[in-house]
Structures are given as structure tokens and as C-alpha cells.
Short mmCIF file of C-alpha atoms in Angstrom, two decimals:
data_model
loop_
_atom_site.label_atom_id
_atom_site.label_comp_id
_atom_site.label_asym_id
_atom_site.label_seq_id
_atom_site.Cartn_x
_atom_site.Cartn_y
_atom_site.Cartn_z
CA MET A 122 0.00 0.00 0.00
CA ARG A 123 1.10 3.55 -0.67
CA LYS A 124 1.50 5.85 2.32
CA MET A 125 -0.40 9.03 3.05
CA GLU A 126 -0.91 11.48 5.90
CA LEU A 127 -4.19 12.90 7.12
CA TYR A 128 -4.73 16.46 8.37
CA LEU A 129 -8.03 17.41 10.03
CA HIS A 130 -8.74 21.10 10.50
CA ILE A 131 -10.70 22.41 13.49
CA PRO A 132 -11.07 26.15 12.79
CA PHE A 133 -12.49 27.30 16.13
CA CYS A 134 -10.79 29.40 18.81
CA VAL A 135 -12.03 30.92 22.04
CA LYS A 136 -10.39 34.16 20.90
CA LYS A 137 -8.26 35.01 17.88
CA CYS A 138 -4.76 36.16 18.80
CA PRO A 139 -3.67 39.50 17.27
CA TYR A 140 -0.64 37.96 15.50
CA CYS A 141 -2.56 35.03 13.98
CA ASP A 142 -3.40 34.83 10.27
CA PHE A 143 -4.59 31.20 10.35
CA LEU A 144 -8.13 30.29 9.36
CA SER A 145 -9.82 30.38 12.77
CA LEU A 146 -12.93 31.92 14.30
CA PRO A 147 -15.17 31.73 17.40
CA ALA A 148 -18.31 29.58 17.21
CA THR A 149 -21.28 28.45 19.29
CA GLU A 150 -21.65 24.86 20.48
CA ASP A 151 -24.34 24.30 17.84
CA THR A 152 -22.04 25.51 15.07
CA GLN A 153 -19.23 23.32 16.38
CA ARG A 154 -21.54 20.30 16.38
CA GLU A 155 -22.66 21.04 12.81
CA TYR A 156 -19.06 21.38 11.75
CA VAL A 157 -18.06 18.05 13.28
CA GLU A 158 -20.94 16.39 11.44
CA ALA A 159 -19.77 17.99 8.18
CA LEU A 160 -16.16 16.94 8.77
CA CYS A 161 -17.25 13.37 9.50
CA ARG A 162 -19.21 13.32 6.23
CA GLU A 163 -16.09 14.48 4.38
CA ILE A 164 -13.99 11.80 6.13
CA SER A 165 -16.54 9.13 5.18
CA PHE A 166 -16.62 10.37 1.58
CA TYR A 167 -12.85 10.12 1.06
CA GLY A 168 -12.18 6.88 2.91
CA PRO A 169 -13.41 4.54 0.17
CA LYS A 170 -11.47 6.55 -2.43
CA CYS A 171 -8.20 6.00 -0.55
CA ARG A 172 -8.33 2.22 -0.12
CA GLU A 173 -4.90 1.81 -1.69
CA TYR A 174 -3.31 4.11 0.90
CA LEU A 175 -2.09 3.39 4.43
CA VAL A 176 -2.51 6.36 6.77
CA THR A 177 0.75 6.69 8.71
CA THR A 178 0.04 9.94 10.59
CA VAL A 179 -3.02 11.92 11.59
CA TYR A 180 -2.78 15.54 12.74
CA ILE A 181 -5.73 17.39 14.27
CA GLY A 182 -4.86 21.07 14.01
CA GLY A 183 -6.53 24.44 14.20
CA GLY A 184 -7.66 26.76 15.55
CA THR A 185 -7.91 25.10 18.93
CA PRO A 186 -9.08 21.49 18.54
CA SER A 187 -9.13 21.03 22.33
CA TRP A 188 -11.89 23.63 22.60
CA LEU A 189 -14.31 21.09 21.12
CA LEU A 190 -16.28 18.87 23.47
CA GLU A 191 -14.40 15.61 23.97
CA GLU A 192 -17.16 13.53 22.38
CA HIS A 193 -16.62 15.47 19.15
CA ILE A 194 -12.98 14.42 18.98
CA GLY A 195 -13.99 10.83 19.75
CA ARG A 196 -16.53 10.95 16.93
CA ILE A 197 -14.02 12.38 14.46
CA MET A 198 -11.45 9.71 15.26
CA GLY A 199 -14.12 7.02 15.06
CA ALA A 200 -14.94 8.20 11.53
CA VAL A 201 -11.24 8.11 10.62
CA HIS A 202 -10.78 4.52 11.80
CA ARG A 203 -13.97 3.35 10.07
CA SER A 204 -13.12 5.07 6.79
CA PHE A 205 -9.34 4.70 6.37
CA THR A 206 -6.73 2.02 6.86
CA VAL A 207 -4.68 3.48 9.71
CA ALA A 208 -1.27 1.98 10.48
CA SER A 209 -1.03 0.23 13.84
CA ASP A 210 1.92 2.47 14.77
CA ALA A 211 0.44 5.66 13.30
CA GLU A 212 1.47 8.94 14.94
CA ILE A 213 -1.80 10.67 15.86
CA SER A 214 -1.41 14.23 17.15
CA ILE A 215 -3.75 16.89 18.46
CA GLU A 216 -3.09 20.56 19.21
CA CYS A 217 -4.37 22.00 22.45
CA ASN A 218 -4.18 25.27 24.34
CA PRO A 219 -3.80 25.64 28.10
CA GLY A 220 -7.10 26.04 29.90
CA THR A 221 -9.09 24.10 27.29
CA VAL A 222 -8.43 20.52 28.41
CA THR A 223 -9.41 18.40 31.40
CA ALA A 224 -8.33 14.98 32.60
CA HIS A 225 -11.52 13.54 31.15
CA LYS A 226 -10.88 15.13 27.74
CA LEU A 227 -7.38 13.72 27.63
CA ALA A 228 -8.64 10.27 28.65
CA VAL A 229 -11.07 10.39 25.71
CA TYR A 230 -8.22 11.42 23.40
CA ARG A 231 -6.15 8.47 24.56
CA ALA A 232 -9.06 6.07 24.11
CA ALA A 233 -9.53 7.43 20.57
CA GLY A 234 -5.94 6.49 19.69
CA ILE A 235 -4.32 9.92 19.96
CA SER A 236 -0.68 9.38 20.93
CA ARG A 237 0.91 12.82 20.69
CA ILE A 238 -0.19 16.17 22.09
CA SER A 239 1.09 19.62 21.11
CA ILE A 240 0.57 22.35 23.71
CA GLY A 241 0.61 26.01 22.70
CA CYS A 242 2.61 27.57 25.51
CA GLN A 243 4.30 30.36 23.44
CA SER A 244 6.04 31.94 26.46
CA ALA A 245 6.79 31.38 30.13
CA ASP A 246 6.51 35.13 30.73
CA ASN A 247 2.98 36.30 31.60
CA VAL A 248 3.73 39.80 30.30
CA GLU A 249 4.62 38.33 26.91
CA LEU A 250 1.55 36.10 26.96
CA LYS A 251 -0.66 39.14 27.57
CA LEU A 252 1.08 41.01 24.75
CA LEU A 253 0.36 38.07 22.44
CA GLY A 254 -3.31 38.12 23.41
CA ARG A 255 -3.17 34.58 24.78
CA ILE A 256 -6.04 33.51 27.04
CA HIS A 257 -3.81 31.57 29.46
CA THR A 258 -1.09 32.21 32.02
CA TYR A 259 2.08 30.18 32.45
CA ASP A 260 0.59 28.51 35.53
CA GLN A 261 -2.32 27.33 33.40
CA PHE A 262 0.16 25.88 30.91
CA LEU A 263 1.88 24.02 33.76
CA LYS A 264 -1.44 22.56 34.89
CA THR A 265 -2.27 21.46 31.35
CA TYR A 266 1.15 19.86 30.93
CA THR A 267 0.82 18.03 34.26
CA ILE A 268 -2.63 16.70 33.37
CA ALA A 269 -1.28 15.47 30.02
CA ARG A 270 1.52 13.55 31.72
CA GLU A 271 -0.83 12.10 34.32
CA SER A 272 -3.17 11.03 31.50
CA GLY A 273 -0.41 8.87 30.01
CA PHE A 274 0.91 11.04 27.19
CA ASP A 275 4.60 10.25 26.73
CA ASN A 276 5.05 12.27 23.52
CA ILE A 277 4.44 15.96 24.19
CA ASN A 278 5.43 18.94 22.07
CA VAL A 279 5.60 22.47 23.45
CA ASP A 280 5.15 25.40 21.07
CA LEU A 281 7.18 28.53 21.86
CA MET A 282 7.37 31.85 20.04
CA SER A 283 10.49 34.00 19.81
CA GLY A 284 11.28 37.44 18.43
CA LEU A 285 8.46 39.11 20.37
CA PRO A 286 8.32 42.88 20.88
CA GLY A 287 10.79 43.84 23.61
CA GLN A 288 12.24 40.33 23.83
CA THR A 289 15.97 39.71 24.30
CA ALA A 290 18.07 36.57 24.04
CA GLU A 291 18.41 36.58 27.84
CA GLY A 292 14.66 36.83 28.28
CA PHE A 293 13.92 34.01 25.87
CA SER A 294 16.59 31.88 27.56
CA GLN A 295 14.57 32.12 30.78
CA THR A 296 11.50 30.78 28.99
CA LEU A 297 13.53 27.89 27.61
CA GLN A 298 14.99 27.04 31.01
CA LYS A 299 11.57 27.03 32.68
CA VAL A 300 10.01 24.72 30.12
CA LEU A 301 13.08 22.46 29.99
CA ARG A 302 12.45 21.52 33.63
CA LEU A 303 9.36 19.68 32.42
CA LYS A 304 11.38 17.53 29.97
CA PRO A 305 8.96 17.47 27.01
CA GLU A 306 9.92 15.22 24.12
CA HIS A 307 9.73 17.95 21.49
CA PHE A 308 9.99 21.72 21.04
CA SER A 309 8.67 23.81 18.16
CA VAL A 310 10.19 27.29 18.35
CA TYR A 311 8.75 29.71 15.82
CA SER A 312 9.93 33.25 15.24
CA LEU A 313 7.17 35.86 15.19
CA ILE A 314 6.25 36.90 11.65
CA ILE A 315 4.24 40.08 11.20
CA GLU A 316 1.49 39.02 8.79
CA LYS A 317 -0.70 41.34 6.74
CA GLY A 318 -4.32 41.47 7.82
CA THR A 319 -3.58 41.01 11.53
CA PRO A 320 -3.70 43.60 14.33
CA PHE A 321 0.03 43.01 14.85
CA TYR A 322 0.61 44.19 11.28
CA ASP A 323 -1.07 47.48 12.12
CA TYR A 324 1.05 47.79 15.27
CA TYR A 325 4.46 46.68 13.98
CA LYS A 326 4.57 46.80 10.17
CA PHE A 327 7.12 49.62 10.02
CA ASP A 328 9.26 47.98 12.68
CA ALA A 329 9.18 44.72 10.70
CA VAL A 330 10.54 46.52 7.62
CA LYS A 331 13.34 48.06 9.71
CA GLN A 332 14.11 44.66 11.23
CA ARG A 333 14.48 43.01 7.82
CA ALA A 334 16.71 45.87 6.67
CA GLY A 335 19.00 45.50 9.70
CA MET A 336 18.04 48.94 11.05
CA PRO A 337 17.34 49.94 14.68
CA THR A 338 13.77 49.08 15.72
CA ALA A 339 11.34 50.62 18.20
CA ALA A 340 9.65 47.50 19.61
CA LEU A 341 10.65 44.35 17.72
CA PRO A 342 14.09 42.85 18.41
CA THR A 343 16.72 43.96 15.92
CA GLU A 344 17.96 41.55 13.28
CA ASP A 345 21.10 40.94 15.37
CA GLU A 346 19.02 40.21 18.47
CA VAL A 347 16.83 37.76 16.53
CA TYR A 348 20.04 35.99 15.48
CA ARG A 349 21.21 35.86 19.12
CA ILE A 350 17.84 34.43 20.19
CA GLY A 351 18.17 31.72 17.54
CA LYS A 352 21.65 30.77 18.70
CA VAL A 353 20.63 30.70 22.36
CA THR A 354 17.71 28.43 21.44
CA GLU A 355 19.84 25.98 19.50
CA GLN A 356 22.66 25.87 22.06
CA THR A 357 20.36 25.58 25.09
CA LEU A 358 18.28 22.77 23.62
CA ALA A 359 21.33 20.93 22.27
CA ALA A 360 22.90 20.97 25.73
CA ALA A 361 19.68 19.45 27.10
CA GLY A 362 19.71 16.60 24.58
CA TYR A 363 17.38 17.93 21.90
CA GLY A 364 18.50 17.56 18.30
CA ARG A 365 17.55 20.25 15.81
CA TYR A 366 16.12 18.27 12.92
CA GLU A 367 14.40 21.14 11.10
CA VAL A 368 14.77 24.93 11.10
CA SER A 369 12.22 25.44 13.90
CA ASN A 370 11.95 21.97 15.47
CA PHE A 371 13.93 20.15 18.15
CA ALA A 372 13.39 16.66 19.55
CA LYS A 373 14.80 14.01 21.79
CA PRO A 374 16.03 11.05 19.70
CA GLY A 375 13.10 9.14 18.23
CA TYR A 376 10.52 11.86 18.91
CA GLU A 377 10.78 13.88 15.71
CA CYS A 378 7.31 14.77 14.39
CA ARG A 379 6.66 12.23 11.62
CA HIS A 380 3.70 14.19 10.27
CA ASN A 381 5.71 17.37 9.70
CA ILE A 382 8.62 15.45 8.20
CA GLY A 383 6.10 14.11 5.68
CA TYR A 384 5.29 17.67 4.62
CA TRP A 385 8.95 18.54 4.17
CA GLU A 386 9.56 15.35 2.19
CA ARG A 387 6.48 15.95 0.01
CA GLU A 388 4.59 12.83 1.05
CA ASN A 389 0.97 12.50 -0.03
CA TYR A 390 -1.33 14.19 2.49
CA LEU A 391 -5.08 14.66 2.53
CA GLY A 392 -6.38 17.75 4.29
CA LEU A 393 -10.02 17.69 5.38
CA GLY A 394 -12.11 20.45 6.88
CA LEU A 395 -12.58 24.17 6.33
CA GLY A 396 -9.81 25.67 4.17
CA ALA A 397 -7.63 22.56 4.44
CA SER A 398 -4.99 21.87 1.80
CA SER A 399 -3.98 18.54 0.28
CA LEU A 400 -1.16 17.22 -1.87
CA MET A 401 -2.15 13.96 -3.54
CA GLU A 402 -0.04 12.58 -6.38
CA ASN A 403 1.26 16.07 -7.18
CA ILE A 404 -2.17 17.64 -7.36
CA ARG A 405 -2.76 20.37 -4.78
CA TYR A 406 -6.28 20.88 -3.48
CA THR A 407 -7.61 23.68 -1.28
CA ASN A 408 -10.98 23.43 0.45
CA ILE A 409 -13.45 26.31 0.54
CA ALA A 410 -12.82 28.71 3.44
CA ASP A 411 -16.36 30.02 4.01
CA LEU A 412 -17.78 28.17 7.03
CA TYR A 413 -21.45 28.32 6.14
CA ARG A 414 -20.82 27.33 2.55
CA TYR A 415 -18.71 24.39 3.76
CA LEU A 416 -21.51 23.27 6.09
CA LYS A 417 -24.07 23.51 3.30
CA GLU A 418 -22.02 21.81 0.58
CA SER A 419 -20.98 18.93 2.86
CA HIS A 420 -24.55 17.60 2.95
CA TYR A 421 -24.12 16.33 -0.60
CA ILE A 422 -20.48 15.93 -1.57
CA ARG A 423 -20.27 15.30 -5.29
CA GLU A 424 -17.44 14.67 -7.68
CA GLY A 425 -16.73 16.60 -10.83
CA LEU A 426 -13.94 18.13 -12.89
CA TRP A 427 -12.02 21.31 -12.17
CA GLU A 428 -11.38 23.13 -15.42
CA ASN A 429 -7.78 24.28 -15.81
CA GLU A 430 -6.12 25.69 -18.89
CA ASP A 431 -4.21 22.51 -19.73
CA GLU A 432 -6.39 19.74 -18.30
CA ASP A 433 -9.48 19.00 -16.25
CA LEU A 434 -8.67 17.68 -12.78
CA PRO A 435 -10.82 15.58 -10.43
CA ALA A 436 -12.43 17.68 -7.70
CA THR A 437 -15.51 18.00 -5.50
CA ASN A 438 -17.91 20.79 -4.60
CA LEU A 439 -15.88 21.31 -1.38
CA HIS A 440 -12.84 22.52 -3.31
CA ALA A 441 -11.99 26.18 -3.90
CA ASP A 442 -8.85 25.53 -5.96
CA VAL A 443 -7.19 22.59 -7.71
CA ASN A 444 -3.83 22.63 -9.50
CA ARG A 445 -1.43 20.04 -10.83
CA ILE A 446 2.08 20.89 -9.71
CA THR A 447 4.45 21.17 -12.65
CA ARG A 448 7.65 19.14 -12.72
CA ARG A 449 9.62 22.35 -12.31
CA ALA A 450 7.64 23.31 -9.18
CA GLN A 451 8.01 19.76 -7.81
CA ILE A 452 11.79 20.04 -8.11
CA GLU A 453 11.81 23.45 -6.44
CA GLU A 454 9.64 22.21 -3.57
CA PHE A 455 11.78 19.10 -3.16
CA MET A 456 14.80 21.32 -2.62
CA PHE A 457 13.57 24.22 -0.51
CA LEU A 458 11.33 22.06 1.69
CA GLY A 459 13.87 19.25 2.05
CA LEU A 460 16.73 21.61 2.88
CA ARG A 461 14.73 22.96 5.84
CA MET A 462 15.66 19.69 7.53
CA ILE A 463 19.08 19.53 9.11
CA GLN A 464 19.87 16.22 7.37
CA GLY A 465 18.93 17.80 4.08
CA ILE A 466 17.87 15.87 1.00
CA SER A 467 18.77 12.48 -0.46
CA ARG A 468 20.48 12.47 -3.86
CA GLU A 469 19.07 8.99 -4.51
CA ARG A 470 15.53 10.09 -3.71
CA PHE A 471 15.90 13.07 -6.04
CA ALA A 472 16.99 10.77 -8.88
CA GLN A 473 14.10 8.38 -8.20
CA ALA A 474 11.58 11.22 -8.16
CA PHE A 475 12.75 13.09 -11.26
CA GLY A 476 14.72 10.61 -13.35
CA VAL A 477 17.93 12.67 -13.41
CA GLN A 478 20.85 13.29 -11.09
CA ILE A 479 20.56 16.47 -9.06
CA GLU A 480 23.73 17.87 -10.65
CA ALA A 481 22.05 17.85 -14.06
CA ILE A 482 19.78 20.64 -12.82
CA TYR A 483 21.60 22.32 -9.96
CA GLN A 484 25.34 21.77 -10.52
CA GLY A 485 26.16 25.49 -10.69
CA ILE A 486 24.06 26.38 -7.64
CA LEU A 487 25.47 23.50 -5.59
CA ASP A 488 29.04 24.54 -6.42
CA GLU A 489 28.31 28.20 -5.67
CA LEU A 490 26.74 27.51 -2.27
CA ALA A 491 29.51 25.05 -1.37
CA GLU A 492 32.17 27.65 -2.20
CA GLU A 493 30.32 30.15 0.03
CA GLY A 494 30.37 27.63 2.88
CA LEU A 495 26.58 27.34 2.95
CA LEU A 496 26.14 23.77 1.72
CA LYS A 497 27.81 20.36 2.05
CA LYS A 498 27.53 16.91 0.49
CA HIS A 499 28.11 13.78 2.58
CA ALA A 500 27.01 10.12 2.45
CA GLY A 501 24.60 10.67 -0.42
CA ARG A 502 22.92 13.66 1.17
CA ILE A 503 23.04 17.40 0.52
CA PHE A 504 22.44 19.74 3.44
CA LEU A 505 22.97 23.30 4.62
CA THR A 506 25.90 24.02 6.91
CA GLU A 507 25.37 25.90 10.15
CA ARG A 508 26.17 29.12 8.28
CA GLY A 509 23.79 28.05 5.55
CA GLN A 510 21.01 27.62 8.12
CA ASP A 511 21.70 31.13 9.39
CA LEU A 512 21.36 32.41 5.81
CA SER A 513 18.67 29.92 4.79
CA ASN A 514 16.40 32.46 3.07
CA TYR A 515 19.24 33.42 0.75
CA ALA A 516 20.39 29.83 0.19
CA LEU A 517 16.94 28.33 -0.43
CA ALA A 518 16.00 31.09 -2.88
CA LYS A 519 18.84 29.88 -5.12
CA PHE A 520 16.88 26.71 -5.90
CA LEU A 521 14.01 28.55 -7.55
CA LEU A 522 14.45 27.72 -11.22
#
């Protein structure tokens, strides 16, 4: 059987954070129930069409999936297991925010087969949490973490956010040290990005421009300070036994997130739910993002053809966009997604995927980046050096054909 990953989108949040540009919104219990019913119909629709695939990972993301009533998560996972062939050792993850879970919820998650939990801590500093518009305190995060451990979860990720207004390397180091005492299996450490269409963009857009230009800033850390924060993160976590396996992700050996690695290695993944994206056999699908249209259309999911300039592609009435990825774009994605991982990309896998050796396409770029000390080749793999990781935006842009 071929392998695939499954992503299930829960778009609801208690409150939207001012930095967030994800597809999320508040909703009543009735709306949440309707949505779960719609999502289960979509799951049931696709299951029979994916009989030749083995689901190796499931990721329930959001939004805040843990805001849903526990029976909703149980129902969703029941639909998954009835509809798809799920590997016996599948990694099944759910995102949760402090203050939205109870011991009973977590027991239901465990009974439903969920094996990995990702907790959105973001900071151990309550002032920073308030600035971010988070609804929890650090003490509430600690309680959530403790409940997760007591509920039997032995694979826990903690999300942290760096590069916040007013933050220094020393301040972020304190957050790292506090969370390290808990000994989670995994850290995701994301640098704040000021996204258009968010309140943070209105507050900090000019500072963000200055930061990118290496100029002095008013509130955001300078470019040099962001670099220092990154180095403190890597060194602190390495000293504690966490390997950096991707630009923003660190894990104890054996606890790397298999689902995310699948994204970076361009595995087939099926995204279900409002606004979810899929990549199946090099066709990219995007679901409609209007909640009430999604609820309505899900009552009768029907197949059809999506008219493109070159060919008509299979689609359903739940899709807002469908595109076949060109060979050129596949090659570009293979490189700039794969090189996000510290181990880089496999030369053999490149040749298998595209029928040519990597040097036939990128010889000049590989030589140039190697001469600049940004890239290395070893044991059949090509990867960025430490300096290359520091200058990853520059290095990865070179692989755009």
C-alpha cells in the first residue's frame, strides 16, 4: 500500500490572537456540532477513495481542537478509523491550548488512539503572553502539561514563540529554562512573523521593515538580536539533549514529528475540513474557506472536474482551488522544503523522483553555495551548513528555477 498522511482542520478558537493569520474563528456549540458532522461526512466520503493508501500519521490542528467537546474528537477519530486504513503504529497528534483541556478530555483522546499532544505555551513570561493576546497564564500551561503527563501522554510537544516585541536573548533563555524543567519530548520554536491582515501588522509593520533591513527598531528585536535568540535556542536545547532536525523543530532522539517530516519530504497528504490543503499525487487541493458554505455543501459531496487551462482535474464541490504541480515546481519544492531539515535531501531520492541526477539541474548552484560555505555533500545527502542555516532564506531562494 502507498502511504499518506491525514490532516483534520478544526477552525475554532475561544479568541483570535492579534498575531494570527490562520483560518480560525469563534463559534457556538451548535455551530461546532454542525461542523463536526460535516467533517465526518467528508472523512466518510474520502475513505473509500483511498483504499490503496495506508494512513501513517493523523494531525488534528486548528484553531484550537481542544476547545471542542471531547465527544466530538472521539466521533471524528471514530470516523477516521472506520473510513481509512490506519497503520497500527500511526502517529496521531492533536493541538491544544492551556485552559481548554481536562483529565476527562485527555482520557477520551487516549481512548480514541491519539498518541501525541502539542501544547501552545508560546512563552513562560505572563507579560509576553498578555502582549500576544493569549487567554492563558504560564501557571495554566503548567497545569495542562501536568494533566497530560498524568493522563499517560509520553510524547508531548511544546510550542514557543520567539522574536516578540521587547524580547531579548536573555529573556527568551529564561522561557527555555523554565520549560526544559518539564522535559517534554519535542519543542517547536517559531519566530514571530508580522502578517498582513492582523492587528500586529497594524502595530508593527514599520518595525518589521526596519528589522528586515537591519536597522534599529522601536519594539521588535533587531535583526542581530533575533540571530542571538536563535543561537541561544539551539545551544540551550542541544545541551539538554534535543536535536535540531528542522529549522524550527527540536526533539529528543526518536521523537521527531513524523507528520511534519512528511510535509517537508512531500509525502501525499489529505487535508479535510474548512480551508484545508492537500497534496495527492502532485495535485494540490484547497478546500473552501467560508464556514457556512462548507456546512451547506458537505450535505451532498459530489465529484466533478475542475477546469484548468491545460487539463481538467478531479475535484468535489468542497474545493476552492485545484492545480497540478508542474515538474519544475516539484523540483523546487523538493529542494527548498527538504533543505529545511538539518539532514537535508537524499540524492538517490531526487533521482528516483525526477529521473535525473541532481547535478544535471543544480550543478552550478550546488558549487556556488559550497564555495560560500553554505552547503555540504556527505554520504549521499546534501544539506545546509550551520552558516547556511543562518542564511537559509538566501540559500533556499537559489533553488528557484
